[in-house]
GROMACS .gro file of C-alpha atoms in nm:
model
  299
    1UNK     CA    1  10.581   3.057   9.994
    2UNK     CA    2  10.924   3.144  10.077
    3UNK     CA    3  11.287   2.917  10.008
    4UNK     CA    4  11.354   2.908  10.331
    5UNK     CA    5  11.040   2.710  10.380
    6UNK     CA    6  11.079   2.493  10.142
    7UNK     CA    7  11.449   2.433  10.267
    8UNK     CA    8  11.283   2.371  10.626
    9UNK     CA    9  11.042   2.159  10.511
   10UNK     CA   10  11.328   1.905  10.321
   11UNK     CA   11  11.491   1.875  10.611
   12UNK     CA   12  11.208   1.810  10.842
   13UNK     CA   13  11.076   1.535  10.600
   14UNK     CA   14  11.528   1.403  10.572
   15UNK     CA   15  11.492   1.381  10.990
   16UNK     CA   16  11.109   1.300  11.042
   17UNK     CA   17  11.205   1.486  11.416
   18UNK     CA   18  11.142   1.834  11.478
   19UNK     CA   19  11.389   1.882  11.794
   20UNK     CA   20  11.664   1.698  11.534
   21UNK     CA   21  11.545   1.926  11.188
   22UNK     CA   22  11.576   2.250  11.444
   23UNK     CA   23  11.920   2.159  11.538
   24UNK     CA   24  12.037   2.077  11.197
   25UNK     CA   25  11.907   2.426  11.042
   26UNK     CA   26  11.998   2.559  11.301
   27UNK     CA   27  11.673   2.730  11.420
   28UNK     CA   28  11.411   2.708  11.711
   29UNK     CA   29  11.171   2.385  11.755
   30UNK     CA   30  10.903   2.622  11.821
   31UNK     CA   31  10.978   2.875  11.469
   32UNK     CA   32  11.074   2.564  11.267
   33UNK     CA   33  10.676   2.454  11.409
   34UNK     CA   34  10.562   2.776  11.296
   35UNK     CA   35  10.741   2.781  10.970
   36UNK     CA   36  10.572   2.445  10.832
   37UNK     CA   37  10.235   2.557  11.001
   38UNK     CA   38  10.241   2.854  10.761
   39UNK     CA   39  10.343   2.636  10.424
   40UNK     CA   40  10.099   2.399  10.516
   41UNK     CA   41   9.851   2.642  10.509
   42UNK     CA   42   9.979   2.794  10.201
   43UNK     CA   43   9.940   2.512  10.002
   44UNK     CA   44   9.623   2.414  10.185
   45UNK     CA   45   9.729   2.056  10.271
   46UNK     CA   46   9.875   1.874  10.548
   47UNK     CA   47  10.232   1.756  10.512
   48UNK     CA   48  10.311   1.566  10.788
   49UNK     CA   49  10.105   1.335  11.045
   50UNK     CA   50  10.279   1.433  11.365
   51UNK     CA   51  10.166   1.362  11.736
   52UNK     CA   52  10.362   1.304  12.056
   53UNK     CA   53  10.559   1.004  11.932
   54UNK     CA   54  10.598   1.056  11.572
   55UNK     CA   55  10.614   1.289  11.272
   56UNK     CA   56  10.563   1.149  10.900
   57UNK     CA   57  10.497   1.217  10.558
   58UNK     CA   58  10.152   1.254  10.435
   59UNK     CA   59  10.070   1.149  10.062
   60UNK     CA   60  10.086   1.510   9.989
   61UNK     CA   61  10.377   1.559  10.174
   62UNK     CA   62  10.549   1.299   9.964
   63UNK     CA   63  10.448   1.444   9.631
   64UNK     CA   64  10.600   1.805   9.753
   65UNK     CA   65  10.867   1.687   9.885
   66UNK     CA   66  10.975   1.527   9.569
   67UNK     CA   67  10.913   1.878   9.391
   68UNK     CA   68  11.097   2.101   9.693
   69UNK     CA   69  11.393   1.866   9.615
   70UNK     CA   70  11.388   1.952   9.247
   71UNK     CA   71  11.360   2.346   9.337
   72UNK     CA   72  11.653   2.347   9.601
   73UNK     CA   73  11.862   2.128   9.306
   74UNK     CA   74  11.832   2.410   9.109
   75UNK     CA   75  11.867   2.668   9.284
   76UNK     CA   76  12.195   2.535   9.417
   77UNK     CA   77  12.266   2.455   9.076
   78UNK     CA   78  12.216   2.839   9.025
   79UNK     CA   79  12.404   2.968   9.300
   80UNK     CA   80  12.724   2.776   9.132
   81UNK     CA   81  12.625   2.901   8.837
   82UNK     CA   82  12.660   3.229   8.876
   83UNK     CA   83  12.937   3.207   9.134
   84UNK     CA   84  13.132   2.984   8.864
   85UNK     CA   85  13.004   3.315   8.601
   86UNK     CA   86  13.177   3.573   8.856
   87UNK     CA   87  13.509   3.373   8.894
   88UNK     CA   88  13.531   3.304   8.524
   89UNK     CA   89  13.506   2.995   8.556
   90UNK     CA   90  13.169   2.931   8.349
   91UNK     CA   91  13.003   3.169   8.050
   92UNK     CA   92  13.099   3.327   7.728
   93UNK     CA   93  13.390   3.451   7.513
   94UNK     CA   94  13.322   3.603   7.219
   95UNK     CA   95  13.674   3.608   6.997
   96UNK     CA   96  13.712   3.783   6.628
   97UNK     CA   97  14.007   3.686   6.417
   98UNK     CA   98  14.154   3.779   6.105
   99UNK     CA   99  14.242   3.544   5.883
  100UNK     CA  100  14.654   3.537   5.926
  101UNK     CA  101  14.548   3.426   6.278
  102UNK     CA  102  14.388   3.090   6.212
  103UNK     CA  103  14.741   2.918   6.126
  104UNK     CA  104  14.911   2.908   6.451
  105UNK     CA  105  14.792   3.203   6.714
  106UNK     CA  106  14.409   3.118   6.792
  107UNK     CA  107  14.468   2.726   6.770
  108UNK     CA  108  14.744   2.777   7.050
  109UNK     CA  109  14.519   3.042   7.245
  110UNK     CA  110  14.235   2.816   7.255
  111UNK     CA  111  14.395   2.497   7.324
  112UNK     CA  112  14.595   2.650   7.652
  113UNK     CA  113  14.296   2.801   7.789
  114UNK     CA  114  14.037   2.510   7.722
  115UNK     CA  115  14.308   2.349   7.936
  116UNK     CA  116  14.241   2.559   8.233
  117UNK     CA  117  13.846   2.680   8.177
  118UNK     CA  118  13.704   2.385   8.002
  119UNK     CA  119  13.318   2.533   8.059
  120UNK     CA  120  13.350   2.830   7.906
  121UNK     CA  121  13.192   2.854   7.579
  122UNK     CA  122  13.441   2.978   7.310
  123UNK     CA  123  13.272   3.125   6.970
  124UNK     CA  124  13.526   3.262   6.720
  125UNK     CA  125  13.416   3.481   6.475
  126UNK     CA  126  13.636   3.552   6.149
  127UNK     CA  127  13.602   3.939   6.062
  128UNK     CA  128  13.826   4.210   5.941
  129UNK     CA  129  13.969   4.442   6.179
  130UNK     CA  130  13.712   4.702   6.125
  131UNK     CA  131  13.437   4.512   6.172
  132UNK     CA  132  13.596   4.371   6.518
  133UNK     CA  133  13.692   4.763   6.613
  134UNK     CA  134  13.305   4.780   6.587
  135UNK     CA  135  13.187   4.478   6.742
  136UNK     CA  136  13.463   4.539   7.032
  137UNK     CA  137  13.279   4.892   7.079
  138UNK     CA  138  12.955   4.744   7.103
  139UNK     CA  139  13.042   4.473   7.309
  140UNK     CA  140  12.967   4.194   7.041
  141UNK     CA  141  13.259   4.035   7.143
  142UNK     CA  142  13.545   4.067   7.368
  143UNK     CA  143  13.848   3.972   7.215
  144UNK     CA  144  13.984   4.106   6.872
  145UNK     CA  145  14.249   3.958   6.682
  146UNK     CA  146  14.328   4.268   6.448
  147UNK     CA  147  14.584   4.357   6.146
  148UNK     CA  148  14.601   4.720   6.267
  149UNK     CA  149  14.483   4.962   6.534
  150UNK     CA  150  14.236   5.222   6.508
  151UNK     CA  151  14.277   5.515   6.795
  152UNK     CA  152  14.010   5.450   7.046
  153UNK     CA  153  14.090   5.524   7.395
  154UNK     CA  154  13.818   5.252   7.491
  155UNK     CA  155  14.033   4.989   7.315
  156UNK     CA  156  14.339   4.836   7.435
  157UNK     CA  157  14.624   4.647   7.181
  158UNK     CA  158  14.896   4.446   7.257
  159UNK     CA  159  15.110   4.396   6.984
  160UNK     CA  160  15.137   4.009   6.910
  161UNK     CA  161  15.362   3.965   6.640
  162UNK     CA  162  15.541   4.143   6.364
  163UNK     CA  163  15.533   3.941   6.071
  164UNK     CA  164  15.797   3.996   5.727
  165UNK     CA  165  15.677   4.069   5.368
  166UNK     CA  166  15.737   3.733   5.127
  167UNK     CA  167  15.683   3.659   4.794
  168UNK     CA  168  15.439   3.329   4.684
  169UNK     CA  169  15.542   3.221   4.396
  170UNK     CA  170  15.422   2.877   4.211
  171UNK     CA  171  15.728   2.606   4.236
  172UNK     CA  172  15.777   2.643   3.843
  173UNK     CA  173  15.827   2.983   3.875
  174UNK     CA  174  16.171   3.147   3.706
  175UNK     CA  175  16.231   3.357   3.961
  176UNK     CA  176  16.294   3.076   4.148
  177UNK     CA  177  16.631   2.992   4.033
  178UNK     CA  178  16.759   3.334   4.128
  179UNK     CA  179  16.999   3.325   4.449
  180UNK     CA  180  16.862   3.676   4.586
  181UNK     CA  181  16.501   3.841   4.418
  182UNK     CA  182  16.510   4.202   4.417
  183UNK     CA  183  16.173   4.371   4.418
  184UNK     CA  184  16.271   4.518   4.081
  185UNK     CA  185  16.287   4.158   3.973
  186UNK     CA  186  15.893   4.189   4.020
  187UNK     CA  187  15.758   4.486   3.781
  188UNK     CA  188  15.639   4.339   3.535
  189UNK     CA  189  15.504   4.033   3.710
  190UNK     CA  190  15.142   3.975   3.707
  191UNK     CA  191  15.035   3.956   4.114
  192UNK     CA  192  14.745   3.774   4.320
  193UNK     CA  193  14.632   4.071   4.550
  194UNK     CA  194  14.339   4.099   4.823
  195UNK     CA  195  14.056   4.251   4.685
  196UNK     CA  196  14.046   4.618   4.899
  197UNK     CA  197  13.672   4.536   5.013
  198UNK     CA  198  13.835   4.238   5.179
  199UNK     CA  199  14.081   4.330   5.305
  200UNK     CA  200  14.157   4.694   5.280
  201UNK     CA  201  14.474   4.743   5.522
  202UNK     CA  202  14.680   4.476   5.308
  203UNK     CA  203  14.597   4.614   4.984
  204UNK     CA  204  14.695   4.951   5.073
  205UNK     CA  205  15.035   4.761   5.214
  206UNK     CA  206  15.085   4.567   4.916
  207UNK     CA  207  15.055   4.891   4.695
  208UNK     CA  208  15.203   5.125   4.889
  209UNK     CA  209  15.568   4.891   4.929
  210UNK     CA  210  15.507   4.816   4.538
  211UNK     CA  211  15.536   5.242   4.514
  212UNK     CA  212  15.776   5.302   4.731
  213UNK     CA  213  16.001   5.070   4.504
  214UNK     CA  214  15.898   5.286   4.209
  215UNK     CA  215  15.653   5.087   3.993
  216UNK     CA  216  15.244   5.010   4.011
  217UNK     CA  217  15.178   4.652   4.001
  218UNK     CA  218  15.005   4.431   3.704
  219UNK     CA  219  14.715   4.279   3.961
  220UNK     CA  220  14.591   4.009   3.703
  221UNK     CA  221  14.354   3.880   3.951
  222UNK     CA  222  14.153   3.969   4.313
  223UNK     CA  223  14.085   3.718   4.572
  224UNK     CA  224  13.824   3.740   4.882
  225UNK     CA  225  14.082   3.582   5.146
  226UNK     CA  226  14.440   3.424   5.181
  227UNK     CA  227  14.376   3.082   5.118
  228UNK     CA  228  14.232   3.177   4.753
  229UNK     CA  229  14.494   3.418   4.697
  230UNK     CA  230  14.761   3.126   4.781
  231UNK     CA  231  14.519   2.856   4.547
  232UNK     CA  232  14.552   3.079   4.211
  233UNK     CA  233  14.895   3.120   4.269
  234UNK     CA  234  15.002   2.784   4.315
  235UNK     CA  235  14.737   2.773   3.965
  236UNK     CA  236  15.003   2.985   3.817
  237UNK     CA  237  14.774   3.241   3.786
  238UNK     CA  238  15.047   3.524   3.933
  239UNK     CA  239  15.280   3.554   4.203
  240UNK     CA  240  15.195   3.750   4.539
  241UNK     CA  241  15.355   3.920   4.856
  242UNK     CA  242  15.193   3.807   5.157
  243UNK     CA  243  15.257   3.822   5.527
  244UNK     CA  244  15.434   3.512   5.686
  245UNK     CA  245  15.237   3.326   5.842
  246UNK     CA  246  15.029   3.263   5.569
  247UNK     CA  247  15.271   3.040   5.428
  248UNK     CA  248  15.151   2.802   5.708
  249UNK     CA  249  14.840   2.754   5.499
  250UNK     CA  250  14.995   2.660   5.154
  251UNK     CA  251  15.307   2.399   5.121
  252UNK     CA  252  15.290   2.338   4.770
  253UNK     CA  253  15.401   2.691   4.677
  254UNK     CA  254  15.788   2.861   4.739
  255UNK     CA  255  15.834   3.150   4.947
  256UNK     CA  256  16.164   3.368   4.924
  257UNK     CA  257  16.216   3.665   5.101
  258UNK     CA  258  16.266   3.995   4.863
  259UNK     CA  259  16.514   4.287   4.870
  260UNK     CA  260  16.410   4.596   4.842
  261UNK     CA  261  16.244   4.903   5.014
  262UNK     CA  262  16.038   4.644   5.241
  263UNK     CA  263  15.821   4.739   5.495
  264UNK     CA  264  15.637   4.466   5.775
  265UNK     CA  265  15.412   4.391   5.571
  266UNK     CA  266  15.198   4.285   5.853
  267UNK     CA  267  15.083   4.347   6.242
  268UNK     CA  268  14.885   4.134   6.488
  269UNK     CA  269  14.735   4.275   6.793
  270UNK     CA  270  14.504   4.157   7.053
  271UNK     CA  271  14.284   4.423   7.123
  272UNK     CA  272  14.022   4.432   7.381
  273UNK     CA  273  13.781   4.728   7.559
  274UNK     CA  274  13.946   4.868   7.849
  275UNK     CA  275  13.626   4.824   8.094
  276UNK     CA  276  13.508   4.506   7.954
  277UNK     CA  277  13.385   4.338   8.292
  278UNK     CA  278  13.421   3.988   8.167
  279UNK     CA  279  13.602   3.759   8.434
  280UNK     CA  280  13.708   3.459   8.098
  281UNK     CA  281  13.822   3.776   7.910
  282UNK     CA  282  14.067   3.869   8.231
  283UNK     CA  283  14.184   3.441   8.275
  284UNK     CA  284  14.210   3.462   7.871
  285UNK     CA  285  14.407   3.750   7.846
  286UNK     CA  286  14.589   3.592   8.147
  287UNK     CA  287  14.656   3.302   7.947
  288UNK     CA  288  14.714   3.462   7.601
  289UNK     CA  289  14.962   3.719   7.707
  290UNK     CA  290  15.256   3.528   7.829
  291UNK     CA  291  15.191   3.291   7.519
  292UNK     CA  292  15.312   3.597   7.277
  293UNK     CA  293  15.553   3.835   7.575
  294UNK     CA  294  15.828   3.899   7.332
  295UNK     CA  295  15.628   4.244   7.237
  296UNK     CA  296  15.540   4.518   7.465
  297UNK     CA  297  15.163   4.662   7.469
  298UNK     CA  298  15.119   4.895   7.199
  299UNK     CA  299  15.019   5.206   7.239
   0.00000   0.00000   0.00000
């Protein structure tokens, strides 16, 4: 049994004319005769009563017909499928995230593009950069949001943001009161940090500027992610240098910037694999790019 047959026989049974079904196929009276002939005797039942003055369904004819309906539905529904797949249009992005971009940048991201390609499935994953630098590699997904970049020539980075080094500090805090906070204000301050496994590019940061301004920090206590970090500060429990857009997650705390030897503390990148065929990673990179254009791609 062939489609073509089955598309044949629908509209044979739509017209109940063979000279009218021909025309509308298009295809000759005499193949369109031949064509039902041959399904007919592939299923081994008649399908139509048909003499010189009329054609009709037969009882079996109106039982297939109602299942040749169902298989042309879907494969039509398959054709637009998959043409919907190719343009983009329909299927699925795969997008990991570090944490510093849950405040603001994925929120935004999302919401313009669900805008524009509201059937395409969107499933974040929150990772750290390495673990995206992986997953990009073996095409687990196909969007990074990343602290850093590793060299890959299969991976591409645009560089989303630069972001400045703050100090967290609870709102009872001392330091507070002082106009300007020096970084030598901070040595003998008990800090918050990232624990390394977590999050090993900030805690090399957070050392390294701590070094470069000539002391080693007190680190009275590790936390798995931001948000905790923020939490035991605001419990008093220390004081921390984060990147800025954290502070987006925690209003009950004081930020101040801090003078010093400073580095950016902090990069985000997009970072995707150069011959990732995806059509929703081209429209999302379409649509995330001019969102964030005030940095050039890095390279």
């Amino acid at each position: 049994m062939e489609l073509r047959q089955i598309r044949y026989f629908v509209v044979l049974a739509e017209e109940l004319h063979f000279g009218r079904a021909a025309s509308k196929i298009p295809i000759a009276q005499s193949a369109l005769s031949q064509q039902i002939k041959k399904l007919e005797e592939e299923l081994n039942g008649q399908l139509f009563y048909r003499d010189t003055h009329q054609v009709l369904l037969t009882e079996v004819g109106e039982i297939f017909l109602k299942q040749a309906t169902s298989i042309l539905t879907a494969v039509h529904e398959a054709e637009a499928a998959v043409e919907q797949a190719i343009s983009g249009e329909h299927g699925t992005l795969r997008i990991g995230f570090v944490e510093a971009a849950l405040w603001d940048i994925l929120p935004t991201l999302i919401h313009s593009y669900k805008q524009k390609y509201p059937h395409v499935d969107i499933i974040p994953h929150q990772m750290t950069t390495a673990m995206q630098l992986d997953a990009l590699i073996q095409d687990q997904i196909q969007l990074g949001i990343v602290g850093s970049q590793r060299p890959d020539p299969a991976i591409q980075y645009h560089l989303v943001r630069e972001e400045r080094c703050l100090l967290a500090l609870p709102p009872t805090h001392p330091l507070i009161k002082k106009g300007t906070i020096a970084i030598h204000d901070l040595v003998n301050e008990p800090f918050v940090a990232i624990r390394r496994e977590a999050g090993a590019f900030y805690f090399d940061q957070f050392i390294q500027t701590c070094m470069a301004n000539g002391f080693s920090p007190t680190i009275a206590l590790t936390a798995d992610n931001m948000q905790s970090l923020l939490a035991f500060v605001a419990a008093g429990m220390g004081i921390a240098l984060i990147h800025e857009s954290s502070k987006n997650s925690h209003s009950d705390l004081c930020y101040r910037e801090v003078e010093g030897n400073i580095p950016t503390l902090y990069n985000l990148f997009f970072a995707w694999k150069h011959q990732n065929p995806a059509n929703a990673l081209t429209h999302f990179l379409n649509e995330a790019l001019p969102l964030f254009p005030n940095k050039p791609n890095a390279t």
